[in-house]
Coordinates of C-alpha atoms and ligand atoms in Angstrom, one line a residue:
X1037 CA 105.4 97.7 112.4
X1038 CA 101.8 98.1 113.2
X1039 CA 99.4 98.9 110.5
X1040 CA 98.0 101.6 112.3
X1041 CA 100.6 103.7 112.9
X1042 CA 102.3 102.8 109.3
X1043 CA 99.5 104.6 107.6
X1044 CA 99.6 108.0 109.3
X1045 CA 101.2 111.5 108.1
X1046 CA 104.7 111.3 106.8
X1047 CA 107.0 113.0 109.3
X1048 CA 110.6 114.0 109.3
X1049 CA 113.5 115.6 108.0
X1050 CA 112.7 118.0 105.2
X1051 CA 116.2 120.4 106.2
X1052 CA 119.9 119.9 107.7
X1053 CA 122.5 121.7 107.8
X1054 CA 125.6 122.0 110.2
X1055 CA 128.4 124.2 111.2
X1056 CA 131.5 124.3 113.2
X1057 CA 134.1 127.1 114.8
X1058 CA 136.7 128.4 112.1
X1059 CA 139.8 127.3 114.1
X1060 CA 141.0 123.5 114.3
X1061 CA 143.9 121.6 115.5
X1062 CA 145.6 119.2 113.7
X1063 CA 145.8 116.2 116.2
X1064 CA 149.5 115.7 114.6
X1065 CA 150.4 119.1 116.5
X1066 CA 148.8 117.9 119.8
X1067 CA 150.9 114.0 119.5
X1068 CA 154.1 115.9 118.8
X1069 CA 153.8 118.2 122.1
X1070 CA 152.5 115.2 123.7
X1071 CA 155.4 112.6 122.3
X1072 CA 152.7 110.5 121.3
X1073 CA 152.7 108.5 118.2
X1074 CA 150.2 110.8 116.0
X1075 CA 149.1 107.5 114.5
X1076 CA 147.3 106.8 118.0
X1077 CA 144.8 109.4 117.0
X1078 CA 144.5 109.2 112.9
X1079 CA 144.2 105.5 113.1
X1080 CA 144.1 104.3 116.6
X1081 CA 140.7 107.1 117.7
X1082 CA 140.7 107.6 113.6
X1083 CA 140.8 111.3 114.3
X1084 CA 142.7 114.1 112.4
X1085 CA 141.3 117.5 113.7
X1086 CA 139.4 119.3 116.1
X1087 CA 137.7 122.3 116.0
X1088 CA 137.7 124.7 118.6
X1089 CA 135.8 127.4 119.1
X1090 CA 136.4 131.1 118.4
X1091 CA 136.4 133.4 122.3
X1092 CA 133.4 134.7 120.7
X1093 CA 131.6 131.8 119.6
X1094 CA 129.7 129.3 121.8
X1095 CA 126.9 127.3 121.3
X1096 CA 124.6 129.9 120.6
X1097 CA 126.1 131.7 117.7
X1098 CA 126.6 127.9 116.2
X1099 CA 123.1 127.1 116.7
X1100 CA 122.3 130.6 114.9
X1101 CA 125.0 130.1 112.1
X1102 CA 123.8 126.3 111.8
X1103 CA 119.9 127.3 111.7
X1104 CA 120.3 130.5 109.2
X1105 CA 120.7 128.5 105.7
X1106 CA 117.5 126.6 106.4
X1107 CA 115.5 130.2 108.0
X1108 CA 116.5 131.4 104.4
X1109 CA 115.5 129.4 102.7
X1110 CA 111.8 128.6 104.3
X1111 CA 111.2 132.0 105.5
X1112 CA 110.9 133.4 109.4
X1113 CA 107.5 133.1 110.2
X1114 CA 107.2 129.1 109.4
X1115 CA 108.8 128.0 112.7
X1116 CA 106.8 127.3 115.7
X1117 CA 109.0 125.3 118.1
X1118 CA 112.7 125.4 118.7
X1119 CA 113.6 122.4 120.1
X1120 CA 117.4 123.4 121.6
X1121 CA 119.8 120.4 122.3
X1122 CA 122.5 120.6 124.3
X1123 CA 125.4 119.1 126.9
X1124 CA 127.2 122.5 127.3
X1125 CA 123.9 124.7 128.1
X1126 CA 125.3 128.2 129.3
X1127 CA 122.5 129.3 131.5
X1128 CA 121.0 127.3 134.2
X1129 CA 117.7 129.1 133.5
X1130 CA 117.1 130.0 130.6
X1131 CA 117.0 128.1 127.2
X1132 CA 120.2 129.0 124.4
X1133 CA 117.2 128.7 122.0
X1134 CA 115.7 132.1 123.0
X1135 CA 119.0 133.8 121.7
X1136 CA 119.0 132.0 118.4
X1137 CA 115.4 133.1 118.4
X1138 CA 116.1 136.6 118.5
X1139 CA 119.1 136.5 116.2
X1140 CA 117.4 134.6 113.2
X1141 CA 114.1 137.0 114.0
X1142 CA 111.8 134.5 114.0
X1143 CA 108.2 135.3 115.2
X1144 CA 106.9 136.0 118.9
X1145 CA 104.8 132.7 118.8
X1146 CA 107.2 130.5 118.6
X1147 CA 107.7 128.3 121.5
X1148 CA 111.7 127.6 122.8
X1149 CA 112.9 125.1 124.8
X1150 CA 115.9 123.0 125.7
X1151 CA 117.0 119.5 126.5
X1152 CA 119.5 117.9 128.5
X1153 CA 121.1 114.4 128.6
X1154 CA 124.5 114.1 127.3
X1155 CA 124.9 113.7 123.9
X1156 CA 121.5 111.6 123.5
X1157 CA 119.2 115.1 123.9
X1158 CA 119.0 115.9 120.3
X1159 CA 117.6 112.6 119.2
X1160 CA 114.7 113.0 121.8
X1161 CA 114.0 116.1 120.6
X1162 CA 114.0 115.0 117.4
X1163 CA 111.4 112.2 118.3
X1164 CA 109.5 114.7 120.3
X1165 CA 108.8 117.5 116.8
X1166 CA 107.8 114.4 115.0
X1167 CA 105.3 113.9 117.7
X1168 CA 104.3 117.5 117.4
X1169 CA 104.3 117.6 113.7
X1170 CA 102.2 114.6 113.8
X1171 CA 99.5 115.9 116.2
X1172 CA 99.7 119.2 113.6
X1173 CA 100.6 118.6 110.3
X1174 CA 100.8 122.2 109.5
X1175 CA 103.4 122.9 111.8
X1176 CA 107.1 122.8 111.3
X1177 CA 110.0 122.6 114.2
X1178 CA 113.5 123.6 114.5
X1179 CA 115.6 121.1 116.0
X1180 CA 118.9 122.4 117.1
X1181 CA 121.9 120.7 118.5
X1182 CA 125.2 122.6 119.6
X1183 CA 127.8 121.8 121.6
X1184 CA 131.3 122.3 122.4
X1185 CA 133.3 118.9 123.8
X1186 CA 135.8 120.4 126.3
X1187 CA 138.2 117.9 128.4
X1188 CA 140.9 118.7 130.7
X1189 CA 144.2 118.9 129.5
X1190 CA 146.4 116.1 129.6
X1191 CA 144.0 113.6 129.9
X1192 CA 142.8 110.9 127.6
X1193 CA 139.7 112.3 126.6
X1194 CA 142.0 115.9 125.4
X1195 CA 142.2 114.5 121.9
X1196 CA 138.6 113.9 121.5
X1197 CA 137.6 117.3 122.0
X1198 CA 135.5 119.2 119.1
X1199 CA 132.5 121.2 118.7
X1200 CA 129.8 121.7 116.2
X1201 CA 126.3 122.5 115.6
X1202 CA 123.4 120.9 113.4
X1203 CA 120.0 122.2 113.0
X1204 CA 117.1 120.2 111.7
X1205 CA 114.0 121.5 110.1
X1206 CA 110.8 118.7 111.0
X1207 CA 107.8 119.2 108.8
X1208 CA 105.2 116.4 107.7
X1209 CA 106.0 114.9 104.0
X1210 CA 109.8 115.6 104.5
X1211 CA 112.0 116.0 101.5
X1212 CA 115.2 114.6 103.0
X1213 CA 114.0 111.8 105.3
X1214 CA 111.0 110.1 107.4
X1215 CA 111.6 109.2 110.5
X1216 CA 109.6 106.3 111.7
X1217 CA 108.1 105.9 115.4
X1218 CA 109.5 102.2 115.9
X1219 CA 112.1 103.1 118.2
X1220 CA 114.7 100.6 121.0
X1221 CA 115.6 102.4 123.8
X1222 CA 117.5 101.9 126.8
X1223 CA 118.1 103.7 130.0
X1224 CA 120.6 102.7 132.9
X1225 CA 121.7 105.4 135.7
X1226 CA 126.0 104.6 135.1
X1227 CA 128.3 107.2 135.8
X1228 CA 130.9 107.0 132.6
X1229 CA 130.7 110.7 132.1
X1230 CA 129.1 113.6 133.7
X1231 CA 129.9 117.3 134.4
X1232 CA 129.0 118.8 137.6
X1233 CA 127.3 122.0 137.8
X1234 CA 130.6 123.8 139.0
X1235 CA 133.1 122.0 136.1
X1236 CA 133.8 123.5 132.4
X1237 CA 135.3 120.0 131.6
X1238 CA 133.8 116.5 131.3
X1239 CA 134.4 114.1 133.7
X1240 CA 135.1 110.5 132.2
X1241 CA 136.1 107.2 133.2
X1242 CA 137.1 106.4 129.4
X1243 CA 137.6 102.6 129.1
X1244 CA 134.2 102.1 130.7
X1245 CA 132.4 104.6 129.0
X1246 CA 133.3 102.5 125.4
X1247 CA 131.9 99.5 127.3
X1248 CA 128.8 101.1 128.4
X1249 CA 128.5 102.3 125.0
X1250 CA 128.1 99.2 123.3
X1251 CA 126.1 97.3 126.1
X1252 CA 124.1 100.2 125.4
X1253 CA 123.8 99.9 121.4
X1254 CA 123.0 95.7 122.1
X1255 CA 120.0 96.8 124.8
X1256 CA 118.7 99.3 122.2
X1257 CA 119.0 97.9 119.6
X1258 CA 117.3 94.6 121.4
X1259 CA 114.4 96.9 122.3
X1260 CA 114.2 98.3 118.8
X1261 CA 114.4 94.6 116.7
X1262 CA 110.9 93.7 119.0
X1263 CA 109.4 96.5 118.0
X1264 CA 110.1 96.7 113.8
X1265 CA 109.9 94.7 111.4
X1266 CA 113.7 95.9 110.1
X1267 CA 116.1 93.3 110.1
X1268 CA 119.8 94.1 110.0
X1269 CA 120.4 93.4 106.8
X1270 CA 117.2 95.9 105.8
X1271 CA 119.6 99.0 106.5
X1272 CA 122.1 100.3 103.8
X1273 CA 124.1 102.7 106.2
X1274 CA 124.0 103.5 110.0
X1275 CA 124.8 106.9 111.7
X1276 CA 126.6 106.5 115.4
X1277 CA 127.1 108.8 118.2
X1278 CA 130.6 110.1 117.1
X1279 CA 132.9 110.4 120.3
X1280 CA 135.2 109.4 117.8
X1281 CA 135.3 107.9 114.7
X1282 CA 137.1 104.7 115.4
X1283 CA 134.0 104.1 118.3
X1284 CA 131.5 103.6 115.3
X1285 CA 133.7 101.1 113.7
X1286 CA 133.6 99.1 116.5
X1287 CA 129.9 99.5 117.4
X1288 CA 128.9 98.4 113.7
X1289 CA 131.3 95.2 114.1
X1290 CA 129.6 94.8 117.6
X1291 CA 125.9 95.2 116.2
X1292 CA 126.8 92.7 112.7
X1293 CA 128.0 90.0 115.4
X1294 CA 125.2 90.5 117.5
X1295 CA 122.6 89.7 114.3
X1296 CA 125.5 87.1 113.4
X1297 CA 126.4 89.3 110.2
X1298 CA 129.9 89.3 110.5
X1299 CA 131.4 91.8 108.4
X1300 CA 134.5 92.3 106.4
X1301 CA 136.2 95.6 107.3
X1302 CA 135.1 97.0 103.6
X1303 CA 131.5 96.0 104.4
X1304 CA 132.2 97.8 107.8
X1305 CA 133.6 100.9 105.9
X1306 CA 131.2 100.8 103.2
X1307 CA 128.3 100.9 105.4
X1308 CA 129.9 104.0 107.7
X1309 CA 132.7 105.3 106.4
X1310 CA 130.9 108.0 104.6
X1311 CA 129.2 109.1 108.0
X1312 CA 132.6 109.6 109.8
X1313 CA 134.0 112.2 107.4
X1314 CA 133.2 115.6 109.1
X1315 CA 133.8 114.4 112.0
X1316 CA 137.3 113.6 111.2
X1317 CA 137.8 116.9 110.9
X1318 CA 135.9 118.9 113.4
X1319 CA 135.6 116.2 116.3
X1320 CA 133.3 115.3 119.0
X1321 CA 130.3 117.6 118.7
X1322 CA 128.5 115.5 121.6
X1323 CA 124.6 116.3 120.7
X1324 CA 125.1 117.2 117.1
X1325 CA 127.6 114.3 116.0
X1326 CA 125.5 111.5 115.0
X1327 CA 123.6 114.4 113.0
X1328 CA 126.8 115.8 111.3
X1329 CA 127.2 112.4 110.7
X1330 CA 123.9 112.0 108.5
X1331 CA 124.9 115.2 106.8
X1332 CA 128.2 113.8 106.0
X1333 CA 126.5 109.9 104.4
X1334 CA 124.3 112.6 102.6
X1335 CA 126.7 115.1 101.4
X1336 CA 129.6 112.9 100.4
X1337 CA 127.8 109.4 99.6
X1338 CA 128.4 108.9 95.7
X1339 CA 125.3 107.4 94.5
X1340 CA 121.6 108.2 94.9
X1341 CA 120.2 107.0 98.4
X1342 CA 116.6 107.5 97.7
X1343 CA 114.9 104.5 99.4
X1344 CA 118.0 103.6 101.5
X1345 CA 116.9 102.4 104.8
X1346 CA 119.2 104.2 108.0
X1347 CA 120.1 103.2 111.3
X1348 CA 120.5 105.2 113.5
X1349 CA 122.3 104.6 117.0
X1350 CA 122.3 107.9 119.7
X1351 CA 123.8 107.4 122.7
X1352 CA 124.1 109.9 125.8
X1353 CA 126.4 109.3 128.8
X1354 CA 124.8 108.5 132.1
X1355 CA 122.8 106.7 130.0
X1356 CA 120.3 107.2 127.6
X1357 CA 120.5 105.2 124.2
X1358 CA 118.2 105.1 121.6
X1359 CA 118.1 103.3 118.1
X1360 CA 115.7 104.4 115.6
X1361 CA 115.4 104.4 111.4
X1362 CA 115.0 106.7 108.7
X1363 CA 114.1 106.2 105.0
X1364 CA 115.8 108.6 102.9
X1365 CA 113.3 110.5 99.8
X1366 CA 113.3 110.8 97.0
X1367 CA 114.8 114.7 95.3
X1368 CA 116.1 115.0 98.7
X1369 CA 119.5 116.5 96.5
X1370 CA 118.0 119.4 96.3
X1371 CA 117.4 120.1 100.0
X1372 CA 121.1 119.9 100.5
X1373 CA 123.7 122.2 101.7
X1374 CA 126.8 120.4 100.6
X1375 CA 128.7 123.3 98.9
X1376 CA 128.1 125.5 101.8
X1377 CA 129.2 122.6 104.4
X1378 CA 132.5 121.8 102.1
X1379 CA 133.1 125.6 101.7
X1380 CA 133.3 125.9 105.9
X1381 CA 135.1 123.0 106.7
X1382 CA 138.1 123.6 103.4
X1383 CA 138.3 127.6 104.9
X1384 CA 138.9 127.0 108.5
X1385 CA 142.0 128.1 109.9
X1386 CA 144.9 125.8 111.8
X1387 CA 145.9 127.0 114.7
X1388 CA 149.5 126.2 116.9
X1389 CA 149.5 124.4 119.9
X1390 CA 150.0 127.7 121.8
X1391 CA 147.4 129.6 120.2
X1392 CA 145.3 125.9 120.9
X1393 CA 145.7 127.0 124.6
X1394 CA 145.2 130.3 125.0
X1395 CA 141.3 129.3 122.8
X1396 CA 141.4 126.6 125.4
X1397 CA 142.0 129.3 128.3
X1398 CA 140.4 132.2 126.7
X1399 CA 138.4 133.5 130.0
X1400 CA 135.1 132.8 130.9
X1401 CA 134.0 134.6 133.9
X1402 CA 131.9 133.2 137.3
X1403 CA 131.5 136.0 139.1
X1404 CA 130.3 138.5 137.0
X1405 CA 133.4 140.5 135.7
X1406 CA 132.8 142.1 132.5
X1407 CA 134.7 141.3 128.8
X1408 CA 134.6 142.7 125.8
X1409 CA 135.8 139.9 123.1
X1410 CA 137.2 140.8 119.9
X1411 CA 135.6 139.6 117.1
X1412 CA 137.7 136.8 115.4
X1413 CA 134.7 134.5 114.0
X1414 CA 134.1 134.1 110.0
X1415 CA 130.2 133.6 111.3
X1416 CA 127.6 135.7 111.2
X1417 CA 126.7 135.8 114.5
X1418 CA 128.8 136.5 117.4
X1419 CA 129.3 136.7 121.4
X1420 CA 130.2 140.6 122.0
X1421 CA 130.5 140.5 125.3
X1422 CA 129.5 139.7 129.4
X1423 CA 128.6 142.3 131.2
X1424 CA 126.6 142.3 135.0
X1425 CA 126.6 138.2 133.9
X1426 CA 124.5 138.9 130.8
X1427 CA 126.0 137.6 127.2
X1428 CA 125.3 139.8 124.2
X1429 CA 125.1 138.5 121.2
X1430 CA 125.2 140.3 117.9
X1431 CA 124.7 139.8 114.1
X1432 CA 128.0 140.4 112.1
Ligands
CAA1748 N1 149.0 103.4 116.1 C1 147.8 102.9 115.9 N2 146.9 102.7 116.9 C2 147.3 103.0 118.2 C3 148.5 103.5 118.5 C4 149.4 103.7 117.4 N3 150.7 104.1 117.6 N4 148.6 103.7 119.8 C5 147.4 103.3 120.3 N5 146.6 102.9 119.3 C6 145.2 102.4 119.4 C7 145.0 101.5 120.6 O1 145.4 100.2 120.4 C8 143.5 101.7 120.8 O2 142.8 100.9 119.9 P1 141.7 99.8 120.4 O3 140.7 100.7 121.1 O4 141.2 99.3 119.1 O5 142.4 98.9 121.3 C9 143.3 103.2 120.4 O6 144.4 103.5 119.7 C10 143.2 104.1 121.6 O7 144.3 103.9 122.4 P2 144.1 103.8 124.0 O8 143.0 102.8 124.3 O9 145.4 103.6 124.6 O10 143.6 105.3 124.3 P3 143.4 106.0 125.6 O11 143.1 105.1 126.7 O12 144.5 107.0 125.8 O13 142.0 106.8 125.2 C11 139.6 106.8 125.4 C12 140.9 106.2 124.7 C13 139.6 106.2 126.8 C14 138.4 106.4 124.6 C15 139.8 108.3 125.4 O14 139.8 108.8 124.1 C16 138.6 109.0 126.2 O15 138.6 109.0 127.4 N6 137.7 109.6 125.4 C17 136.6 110.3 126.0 C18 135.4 109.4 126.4 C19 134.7 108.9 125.2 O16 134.8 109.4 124.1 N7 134.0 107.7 125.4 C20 133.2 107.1 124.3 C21 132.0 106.5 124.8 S1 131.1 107.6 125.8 C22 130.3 108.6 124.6 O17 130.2 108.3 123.5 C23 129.7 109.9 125.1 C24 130.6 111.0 124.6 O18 130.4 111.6 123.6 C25 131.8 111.3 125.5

């Protein structure tokens, strides 16, 4: 790491918090209707659930719920940016982040945008408000991710499915967790998976996209070991993309043989097992996962991380793949939304496999048709209706 940069303002984290739908699927449920050995998914994807979205909840009224705990707690009028991640935008034109905007309330000078590549988008935006926070040190952006993973039925990708939201508040002298600018990255144009314009579902060529994956994480991470002075063995934990959870474990055996650390299975699980938890349970959350997955180390990690060292590992389809650290503050406890995170995830409601395809199905008109959609979220925001191709969203 260069002097120079090393001795400028502090910049990252100083807020996280996440949320998912209400409703999940027990991947048991899905292997039984499927006569697959439910094994295939606890241990062989090392999945259990996965949450699927309300009719009137989408990626807006996740941002909003995600986002609300931290706008509470800082106050409406402290946000300048919105930086909006996602792979499931709903509008060709205009940014998801101007709804969240109107539902939190926050002030008319706040600038909204979003950003698009796969599941990688949130992690640029995240290096992109630590840019802006640096060149203004007053100011403080809101990095959202949100995304719902949808595959078609019957396919392999069907059990991987999820969704989830994270939002991230990015101030100078962060409480949770500086992010520093010594970043690997790697770009290659690969098609592994990809969503036209005119599909709902991902497209995926599955085996290929795991190899791409880790070719990926060895170019980045390549890229990132010439530029920082972080070894391997620097790094206490390490947050992955989360397709699913089993892909992690994998990566982090790839990345220890690469630096010829081979690991033992508990130093694998020790150093990312805590990660994977939520997203056990509520699946892949494309944008937001390796986010979720940070506020799962911090959440349920049992011992104080202050000073711990983080890798991080984001990698978007198509492909973008970045790997970048974080060193975790001191107090940053406090900043936490654990009980509120625990509380979603232990009230959320099973669904059957029927009532898993008519969510699946639940329609979502092209052409302009109006619906009125019940309200069936526990959130505090909600998608009311479409009406002459307009979505209104309401606060509970
Ligand atoms: N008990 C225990 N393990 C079992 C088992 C059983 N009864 N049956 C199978 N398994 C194991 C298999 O041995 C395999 O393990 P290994 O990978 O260690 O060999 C694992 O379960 C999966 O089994 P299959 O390989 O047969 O699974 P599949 O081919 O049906 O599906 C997949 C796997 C292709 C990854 C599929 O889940 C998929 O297409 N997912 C979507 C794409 C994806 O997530 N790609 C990840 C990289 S791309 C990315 O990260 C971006 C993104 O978010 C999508």
């Amino acid at each position: 790491m260069s002097l120079g940069r090393s001795v400028g303002t502090s910049v990252g984290i100083d807020e996280i918090s996440f949320y998912t739908s209400s409703y999940y699927l027990d991947l048991r449920t899905l292997a039984e209707q499927q006569q697959t050995d439910p094994e295939k998914y606890y241990v062989g994807i090392g999945q259990e659930k996965m949450g699927m979205a309300a009719p009137d909840e989408d990626i807006v009224t996740m941002a909003a719920n995600a986002a609300l705990p931290i706008i509470e707690r800082i106050g409406r009028e402290a946000i300048d940016t919105i930086l909006f991640a996602t792979e499931t935008g709903i509008d060709q034109s205009k940014a998801a982040g101007v709804y969240v905007h109107r539902l939190l309330d926050l002030h008319s000078n706040c600038r909204v945008v979003e950003l698009k590549q796969a599941c990688y988008s949130a992690t640029a935006a995240l290096q992109m408000a630590c840019a802006l926070v640096a060149r203004r040190p007053e100011s403080k952006v809101l990095v959202i991710a949100s995304d719902i993973a949808r595959y078609d039925l019957d396919t392999p990708g069907e059990a991987t499915q999820g969704c989830g939201a994270v939002a991230m508040l990015i101030s100078q002298n962060p409480r949770i967790m500086t992010v520093s600018p010594d970043v690997g990255n790697y770009t290659d144009d690969v098609m592994d998976f990809w969503r036209p314009n005119y599909r709902s579902t991902a497209l995926v060529d599955g085996k290929y996209s795991t190899k791409i994956y880790l070719r990926s994480l060895k170019k980045a991470w390549e890229h990132f070991s010439e530029v920082s002075s972080l070894n391997f063995n620097d790094f206490s934990y390490f947050c992955y993309h989360l397709p699913f959870s089993r892909m992690a474990q994998k990566a982090h055996q790839h990345l220890a043989k690469l630096n010829r650390c081979p690991l033992t299975s508990e130093q694998v699980e020790l150093q990312i097992a805590d990660t994977l938890k939520y997203n056990q349970l509520i699946g892949n959350s494309y944008t937001a996962s390796i986010y979720i997955g940070l506020c799962s180390l911090l959440d349920n990690r049992d011992e104080d991380l202050a000073g711990k060292q983080i890798g991080f590992f984001s990698y978007g389809s198509g492909c973008v793949a970045e790997f970048f650290s974080g060193q975790i503050q001191a107090g940053y406890q406090s900043r936490l939304h654990t009980d509120r995170h625990q509380t979603l995830l232990s009230r959320r409601q099973e669904v059957s496999y029927d009532e898993y395809l008519s969510l699946y199905h639940y329609p979502d008109p092209q052409q302009g048709e109006s619906l009125d959609i019940p309200k069936t979220t526990q959130g505090r925001f909600r998608l009311a209706a479409i009406t002459h191709h307009k979505r209104e969203y309401i606060p509970c």
